[in-house]
Amino acid sequence: MKIEKTQAGEKSPSERVFSERLGVRRSSEREALRSLELLGLIETRHGEGMFLAST
């Protein structure tokens, strides 16, 4: 699996792409993404997608 580096403020791949690349169920992936958002590591913008948070 190819791991791509993402810079702060960049849009991340979609949930579907993440789950396919990682070989996990979307429910597990969504739970992990929610945790990352609560930690302030990613930002979810309704209608735009997920972005790596600027820290």
CSV table of C-alpha atoms in Angstrom, one decimal:
chain,number,residue,atom,x,y,z
A,1,MET,CA,0.0,0.0,0.0
A,2,LYS,CA,1.3,3.4,-0.9
A,3,ILE,CA,1.3,6.0,1.9
A,4,GLU,CA,1.0,9.6,0.7
A,5,LYS,CA,2.2,12.5,2.8
A,6,THR,CA,-0.4,15.3,3.3
A,7,GLN,CA,0.4,18.8,4.3
A,8,ALA,CA,-1.6,20.9,6.7
A,9,GLY,CA,-4.7,22.3,5.0
A,10,GLU,CA,-4.7,19.8,2.2
A,11,LYS,CA,-7.8,17.8,1.5
A,12,SER,CA,-7.6,14.1,2.4
A,13,PRO,CA,-9.0,11.3,0.4
A,14,SER,CA,-12.6,10.3,0.8
A,15,GLU,CA,-13.8,7.9,3.4
A,16,ARG,CA,-14.4,5.3,0.7
A,17,VAL,CA,-10.9,5.6,-0.6
A,18,PHE,CA,-9.4,5.4,2.9
A,19,SER,CA,-11.3,2.2,3.7
A,20,GLU,CA,-10.4,0.6,0.4
A,21,ARG,CA,-6.7,1.5,0.8
A,22,LEU,CA,-6.6,0.3,4.4
A,23,GLY,CA,-8.7,-2.8,3.9
A,24,VAL,CA,-11.0,-1.9,6.8
A,25,ARG,CA,-14.8,-1.5,7.2
A,26,ARG,CA,-16.1,2.0,6.8
A,27,SER,CA,-17.7,1.9,10.3
A,28,SER,CA,-14.3,1.3,11.8
A,29,GLU,CA,-12.7,4.0,9.7
A,30,ARG,CA,-15.4,6.5,10.6
A,31,GLU,CA,-14.8,5.9,14.3
A,32,ALA,CA,-11.1,6.5,13.8
A,33,LEU,CA,-11.7,9.7,11.8
A,34,ARG,CA,-14.1,10.9,14.5
A,35,SER,CA,-11.3,10.4,17.1
A,36,LEU,CA,-8.8,12.3,15.0
A,37,GLU,CA,-11.3,15.1,14.7
A,38,LEU,CA,-11.9,15.2,18.4
A,39,LEU,CA,-8.1,15.4,18.9
A,40,GLY,CA,-8.0,18.4,16.5
A,41,LEU,CA,-5.8,16.6,13.9
A,42,ILE,CA,-8.4,16.8,11.1
A,43,GLU,CA,-11.2,19.1,10.2
A,44,THR,CA,-14.4,18.1,8.5
A,45,ARG,CA,-16.1,20.7,6.4
A,46,HIS,CA,-19.6,19.8,5.4
A,47,GLY,CA,-19.9,19.5,1.7
A,48,GLU,CA,-16.1,19.9,1.2
A,49,GLY,CA,-14.5,16.9,2.8
A,50,MET,CA,-11.8,16.3,5.4
A,51,PHE,CA,-8.6,18.4,5.8
A,52,LEU,CA,-5.5,17.9,7.8
A,53,ALA,CA,-5.7,20.5,10.6
A,54,SER,CA,-3.1,23.3,10.8
A,55,THR,CA,-1.4,23.0,14.2
